[in-house]
mmCIF file of C-alpha atoms in Angstrom:
data_model
loop_
_atom_site.group_PDB
_atom_site.id
_atom_site.type_symbol
_atom_site.label_atom_id
_atom_site.label_comp_id
_atom_site.label_asym_id
_atom_site.label_seq_id
_atom_site.Cartn_x
_atom_site.Cartn_y
_atom_site.Cartn_z
ATOM 1 C CA UNK A 176 123.212 121.614 92.161
ATOM 2 C CA UNK A 177 119.741 120.249 91.668
ATOM 3 C CA UNK A 178 116.243 121.201 92.580
ATOM 4 C CA UNK A 179 113.054 119.058 92.610
ATOM 5 C CA UNK A 180 109.698 120.600 93.131
ATOM 6 C CA UNK A 181 106.283 118.916 93.783
ATOM 7 C CA UNK A 182 103.093 120.278 95.278
ATOM 8 C CA UNK A 183 102.927 119.668 99.011
ATOM 9 C CA UNK A 184 99.407 118.437 99.142
ATOM 10 C CA UNK A 185 96.528 117.494 96.806
ATOM 11 C CA UNK A 186 92.934 116.371 97.325
ATOM 12 C CA UNK A 187 90.819 114.359 94.863
ATOM 13 C CA UNK A 188 87.571 112.464 94.755
ATOM 14 C CA UNK A 189 87.176 108.611 94.662
ATOM 15 C CA UNK A 190 86.765 107.537 91.083
ATOM 16 C CA UNK A 191 88.289 110.750 89.606
ATOM 17 C CA UNK A 192 91.659 111.391 87.879
ATOM 18 C CA UNK A 193 94.519 113.298 89.453
ATOM 19 C CA UNK A 194 97.826 114.505 87.936
ATOM 20 C CA UNK A 195 100.750 115.117 90.258
ATOM 21 C CA UNK A 196 103.501 117.250 88.735
ATOM 22 C CA UNK A 197 107.231 117.194 89.345
ATOM 23 C CA UNK A 198 109.684 119.656 87.975
ATOM 24 C CA UNK A 199 113.370 119.229 88.266
ATOM 25 C CA UNK A 200 116.613 121.179 87.434
ATOM 26 C CA UNK A 201 119.669 119.048 87.335
ATOM 27 C CA UNK A 202 122.707 118.624 85.325
ATOM 28 C CA UNK A 203 123.358 115.147 83.686
ATOM 29 C CA UNK A 204 119.756 113.990 84.087
ATOM 30 C CA UNK A 205 119.542 110.172 83.581
ATOM 31 C CA UNK A 206 116.036 109.048 84.618
ATOM 32 C CA UNK A 207 113.143 109.869 86.875
ATOM 33 C CA UNK A 208 111.384 107.581 89.444
ATOM 34 C CA UNK A 209 107.945 107.795 91.137
ATOM 35 C CA UNK A 210 107.397 106.142 94.476
ATOM 36 C CA UNK A 211 104.331 105.705 96.600
ATOM 37 C CA UNK A 212 104.560 105.850 100.393
ATOM 38 C CA UNK A 213 101.686 105.140 102.617
ATOM 39 C CA UNK A 214 101.819 106.753 106.091
ATOM 40 C CA UNK A 215 104.192 104.868 108.383
ATOM 41 C CA UNK A 216 105.423 102.609 105.653
ATOM 42 C CA UNK A 217 108.290 102.263 103.257
ATOM 43 C CA UNK A 218 108.295 103.776 99.804
ATOM 44 C CA UNK A 219 107.467 101.359 96.998
ATOM 45 C CA UNK A 220 108.397 101.717 93.357
ATOM 46 C CA UNK A 221 105.739 102.915 90.860
ATOM 47 C CA UNK A 222 107.562 103.925 87.665
ATOM 48 C CA UNK A 223 110.630 104.764 85.901
ATOM 49 C CA UNK A 224 111.094 107.163 82.921
ATOM 50 C CA UNK A 225 114.298 107.839 81.090
ATOM 51 C CA UNK A 226 112.974 108.799 77.533
ATOM 52 C CA UNK A 227 110.306 111.390 76.720
ATOM 53 C CA UNK A 228 106.794 110.154 76.688
ATOM 54 C CA UNK A 229 104.091 108.293 78.619
ATOM 55 C CA UNK A 230 104.511 105.036 80.377
ATOM 56 C CA UNK A 231 101.252 103.340 81.352
ATOM 57 C CA UNK A 232 100.859 100.753 83.995
ATOM 58 C CA UNK A 233 97.327 99.923 84.850
ATOM 59 C CA UNK A 234 95.584 102.814 86.620
ATOM 60 C CA UNK A 235 98.882 104.674 86.834
ATOM 61 C CA UNK A 236 100.852 106.496 84.133
ATOM 62 C CA UNK A 237 103.949 108.539 84.253
ATOM 63 C CA UNK A 238 105.143 111.182 81.642
ATOM 64 C CA UNK A 239 108.492 112.620 81.117
ATOM 65 C CA UNK A 240 109.657 115.668 79.106
ATOM 66 C CA UNK A 241 113.443 115.997 79.417
ATOM 67 C CA UNK A 242 113.676 119.275 77.544
ATOM 68 C CA UNK A 243 111.150 120.938 79.888
ATOM 69 C CA UNK A 244 112.536 119.294 83.069
ATOM 70 C CA UNK A 245 109.001 117.952 83.853
ATOM 71 C CA UNK A 246 107.234 114.845 84.787
ATOM 72 C CA UNK A 247 103.875 113.855 85.986
ATOM 73 C CA UNK A 248 102.160 110.910 87.657
ATOM 74 C CA UNK A 249 98.585 110.379 86.473
ATOM 75 C CA UNK A 250 96.227 108.232 88.673
ATOM 76 C CA UNK A 251 92.910 107.128 87.114
ATOM 77 C CA UNK A 252 89.855 105.741 88.757
ATOM 78 C CA UNK A 253 91.031 106.851 92.166
ATOM 79 C CA UNK A 254 90.497 104.522 95.094
ATOM 80 C CA UNK A 255 90.545 105.389 98.789
ATOM 81 C CA UNK A 256 93.780 103.217 99.077
ATOM 82 C CA UNK A 257 95.563 105.668 96.735
ATOM 83 C CA UNK A 258 95.699 108.237 99.657
ATOM 84 C CA UNK A 259 99.460 108.331 100.108
ATOM 85 C CA UNK A 260 102.570 110.404 99.501
ATOM 86 C CA UNK A 261 103.984 110.348 95.995
ATOM 87 C CA UNK A 262 107.715 110.912 95.712
ATOM 88 C CA UNK A 263 109.517 112.000 92.610
ATOM 89 C CA UNK A 264 113.261 111.168 92.478
ATOM 90 C CA UNK A 265 115.919 111.988 89.944
ATOM 91 C CA UNK A 266 118.874 110.010 88.892
ATOM 92 C CA UNK A 267 122.151 111.681 87.435
ATOM 93 C CA UNK A 268 124.341 110.198 84.857
ATOM 94 C CA UNK A 269 127.382 110.763 87.149
ATOM 95 C CA UNK A 270 125.871 109.294 90.273
ATOM 96 C CA UNK A 271 125.161 105.703 89.227
ATOM 97 C CA UNK A 272 122.387 104.494 91.422
ATOM 98 C CA UNK A 273 122.185 107.485 93.883
ATOM 99 C CA UNK A 274 118.675 109.056 93.698
ATOM 100 C CA UNK A 275 117.753 112.579 94.769
ATOM 101 C CA UNK A 276 114.210 112.826 96.050
ATOM 102 C CA UNK A 277 111.701 115.786 96.044
ATOM 103 C CA UNK A 278 109.810 116.458 99.227
ATOM 104 C CA UNK A 279 106.805 114.400 98.082
ATOM 105 C CA UNK A 280 103.080 115.226 97.437
ATOM 106 C CA UNK A 281 100.513 114.063 99.925
ATOM 107 C CA UNK A 282 97.374 112.923 98.176
ATOM 108 C CA UNK A 283 94.168 112.782 100.011
ATOM 109 C CA UNK A 284 91.296 110.739 98.299
ATOM 110 C CA UNK A 285 87.847 111.582 99.596
ATOM 111 C CA UNK A 286 84.624 109.562 99.097
ATOM 112 C CA UNK B 232 111.593 85.768 99.236
ATOM 113 C CA UNK B 233 114.496 88.228 99.110
ATOM 114 C CA UNK B 234 113.968 91.183 101.492
ATOM 115 C CA UNK B 235 115.607 94.072 103.317
ATOM 116 C CA UNK B 236 115.162 94.419 107.036
ATOM 117 C CA UNK B 237 116.067 97.161 109.509
ATOM 118 C CA UNK B 238 116.418 96.997 113.258
ATOM 119 C CA UNK B 239 115.456 98.343 115.607
ATOM 120 C CA UNK B 240 112.107 99.666 114.212
ATOM 121 C CA UNK B 241 111.893 102.034 117.111
ATOM 122 C CA UNK B 242 114.464 103.509 119.361
ATOM 123 C CA UNK B 243 114.724 106.136 122.021
ATOM 124 C CA UNK B 244 118.053 107.333 123.130
ATOM 125 C CA UNK B 245 119.714 110.226 124.946
ATOM 126 C CA UNK B 246 121.927 112.999 123.509
ATOM 127 C CA UNK B 247 125.502 111.981 123.321
ATOM 128 C CA UNK B 248 124.933 108.203 123.108
ATOM 129 C CA UNK B 249 126.275 106.106 120.249
ATOM 130 C CA UNK B 250 123.499 104.341 118.238
ATOM 131 C CA UNK B 251 123.760 101.791 115.477
ATOM 132 C CA UNK B 252 120.937 101.024 113.012
ATOM 133 C CA UNK B 253 121.186 97.687 111.416
ATOM 134 C CA UNK B 254 120.314 96.988 107.670
ATOM 135 C CA UNK B 255 120.261 93.572 106.205
ATOM 136 C CA UNK B 256 119.408 92.588 102.622
ATOM 137 C CA UNK B 257 119.103 89.238 101.032
ATOM 138 C CA UNK B 258 118.769 90.552 97.465
ATOM 139 C CA UNK B 259 122.537 90.172 96.915
ATOM 140 C CA UNK B 260 122.569 93.756 95.645
ATOM 141 C CA UNK B 261 125.911 95.545 95.545
ATOM 142 C CA UNK B 262 124.336 98.919 96.117
ATOM 143 C CA UNK B 263 123.052 100.033 99.513
ATOM 144 C CA UNK B 264 121.830 103.454 100.865
ATOM 145 C CA UNK B 265 120.837 105.177 104.001
ATOM 146 C CA UNK B 266 118.246 107.925 103.934
ATOM 147 C CA UNK B 267 116.536 109.982 106.535
ATOM 148 C CA UNK B 268 113.043 111.387 106.086
ATOM 149 C CA UNK B 269 111.712 114.523 107.898
ATOM 150 C CA UNK B 270 108.590 116.485 107.427
ATOM 151 C CA UNK B 271 109.306 119.208 104.642
ATOM 152 C CA UNK B 272 112.558 117.689 103.464
ATOM 153 C CA UNK B 273 111.534 114.341 101.864
ATOM 154 C CA UNK B 274 114.151 111.605 101.741
ATOM 155 C CA UNK B 275 117.794 112.878 102.123
ATOM 156 C CA UNK B 276 120.808 110.702 101.461
ATOM 157 C CA UNK B 277 123.178 110.167 104.406
ATOM 158 C CA UNK B 278 125.755 107.457 103.095
ATOM 159 C CA UNK B 279 125.857 104.913 100.452
ATOM 160 C CA UNK B 280 127.973 101.913 99.326
ATOM 161 C CA UNK B 281 128.535 100.302 95.908
ATOM 162 C CA UNK B 282 130.142 97.197 97.258
ATOM 163 C CA UNK B 283 132.238 95.628 100.052
ATOM 164 C CA UNK B 284 134.655 98.045 101.631
ATOM 165 C CA UNK B 285 133.190 100.814 99.516
ATOM 166 C CA UNK B 286 131.446 103.776 101.440
ATOM 167 C CA UNK B 287 130.574 107.239 100.256
ATOM 168 C CA UNK B 288 129.138 110.413 101.925
ATOM 169 C CA UNK B 289 125.645 111.729 100.951
ATOM 170 C CA UNK B 290 124.159 115.176 101.251
ATOM 171 C CA UNK B 291 123.638 114.992 105.097
ATOM 172 C CA UNK B 292 126.518 112.744 106.310
ATOM 173 C CA UNK B 293 127.810 114.819 109.179
ATOM 174 C CA UNK B 294 127.499 112.832 112.538
ATOM 175 C CA UNK B 295 126.932 109.508 110.770
ATOM 176 C CA UNK B 296 129.255 106.708 109.605
ATOM 177 C CA UNK B 297 128.764 103.385 107.816
ATOM 178 C CA UNK B 298 130.880 100.316 107.202
ATOM 179 C CA UNK B 299 130.482 97.574 104.505
ATOM 180 C CA UNK B 300 132.213 94.322 105.522
ATOM 181 C CA UNK B 301 129.926 92.026 103.492
ATOM 182 C CA UNK B 302 127.376 92.264 100.766
ATOM 183 C CA UNK B 303 124.333 91.863 102.934
ATOM 184 C CA UNK B 304 124.711 94.543 105.741
ATOM 185 C CA UNK B 305 125.244 98.321 105.971
ATOM 186 C CA UNK B 306 124.972 99.417 109.514
ATOM 187 C CA UNK B 307 124.511 103.194 110.228
ATOM 188 C CA UNK B 308 126.210 104.484 113.376
ATOM 189 C CA UNK B 309 125.521 107.839 115.034
ATOM 190 C CA UNK B 310 128.698 108.426 116.979
ATOM 191 C CA UNK B 311 127.140 111.023 119.406
ATOM 192 C CA UNK B 312 123.447 111.269 118.919
ATOM 193 C CA UNK B 313 122.008 114.846 118.706
ATOM 194 C CA UNK B 314 118.328 115.900 119.012
ATOM 195 C CA UNK B 315 118.603 117.062 115.265
ATOM 196 C CA UNK B 316 119.017 113.425 114.302
ATOM 197 C CA UNK B 317 115.536 112.643 115.533
ATOM 198 C CA UNK B 318 114.021 111.202 112.310
ATOM 199 C CA UNK B 319 112.918 108.145 110.438
ATOM 200 C CA UNK B 320 115.735 106.289 108.767
ATOM 201 C CA UNK B 321 115.290 104.155 105.710
ATOM 202 C CA UNK B 322 117.781 101.740 104.317
ATOM 203 C CA UNK B 323 117.498 100.788 100.656
ATOM 204 C CA UNK B 324 119.290 98.549 98.086
ATOM 205 C CA UNK B 325 119.488 98.533 94.344
ATOM 206 C CA UNK B 326 120.528 96.011 91.746
ATOM 207 C CA UNK B 327 121.985 97.197 88.479
ATOM 208 C CA UNK B 328 120.038 98.170 85.452
ATOM 209 C CA UNK B 329 117.637 101.163 86.260
ATOM 210 C CA UNK B 330 118.717 101.408 89.859
ATOM 211 C CA UNK B 331 115.224 100.817 91.317
ATOM 212 C CA UNK B 332 115.475 101.204 95.099
ATOM 213 C CA UNK B 333 114.093 98.529 97.447
ATOM 214 C CA UNK B 334 113.442 99.976 100.855
ATOM 215 C CA UNK B 335 113.427 98.604 104.351
ATOM 216 C CA UNK B 336 110.453 99.318 106.732
ATOM 217 C CA UNK B 337 112.168 102.157 108.321
ATOM 218 C CA UNK B 338 113.644 102.883 111.815
ATOM 219 C CA UNK B 339 112.163 105.588 114.006
ATOM 220 C CA UNK B 340 114.780 107.219 116.123
ATOM 221 C CA UNK B 341 114.066 109.653 118.948
ATOM 222 C CA UNK B 342 116.974 111.508 120.529
ATOM 223 C CA UNK B 343 116.006 113.160 123.866
#
């Protein structure tokens, strides 16, 4: 089986940095995605990690440790528009393009 | 621009009725998926397809069916709608490579 855990909610201040963690337990791990989802909208792709390390993309960075079953999404210089849910999703080597999602972390950015 | 569209965006139906949610993509992706999203559960996979005439069950497939007669469309059918199927339904497609999913805007279904 598989298990993906994320905090349910987080709150941060505009301009600050926030780290959203995701831990997973799955056999045949083959990559991890982060998606952003604003209320009432579709999820949109943020990042993909398959190797250990940090991937930086503008204000957003994503880190993966395969040995620890751990990833985080780092958001810098927070803006009000970053208030959204952030979804962690795992891909398995035996499941081709089928993703398994965590329950998501709802981030509230306050002025 | 290529896109993925769902219809209807909102639907209210009664228990026992058959309902079909449409999904149409112009990305020419072979891989298509249906997820449902409920509070506390995140996105759960219902059915998926890796090409024409290919369909597979996901983790919550009971009460749902799909068909894939062409590359562009993967309609989702609820044979006999139940109140437990009240949810937001997302269709997605993926090309090869990393398998990044592109999502439709969602269909909100209420079963009374």
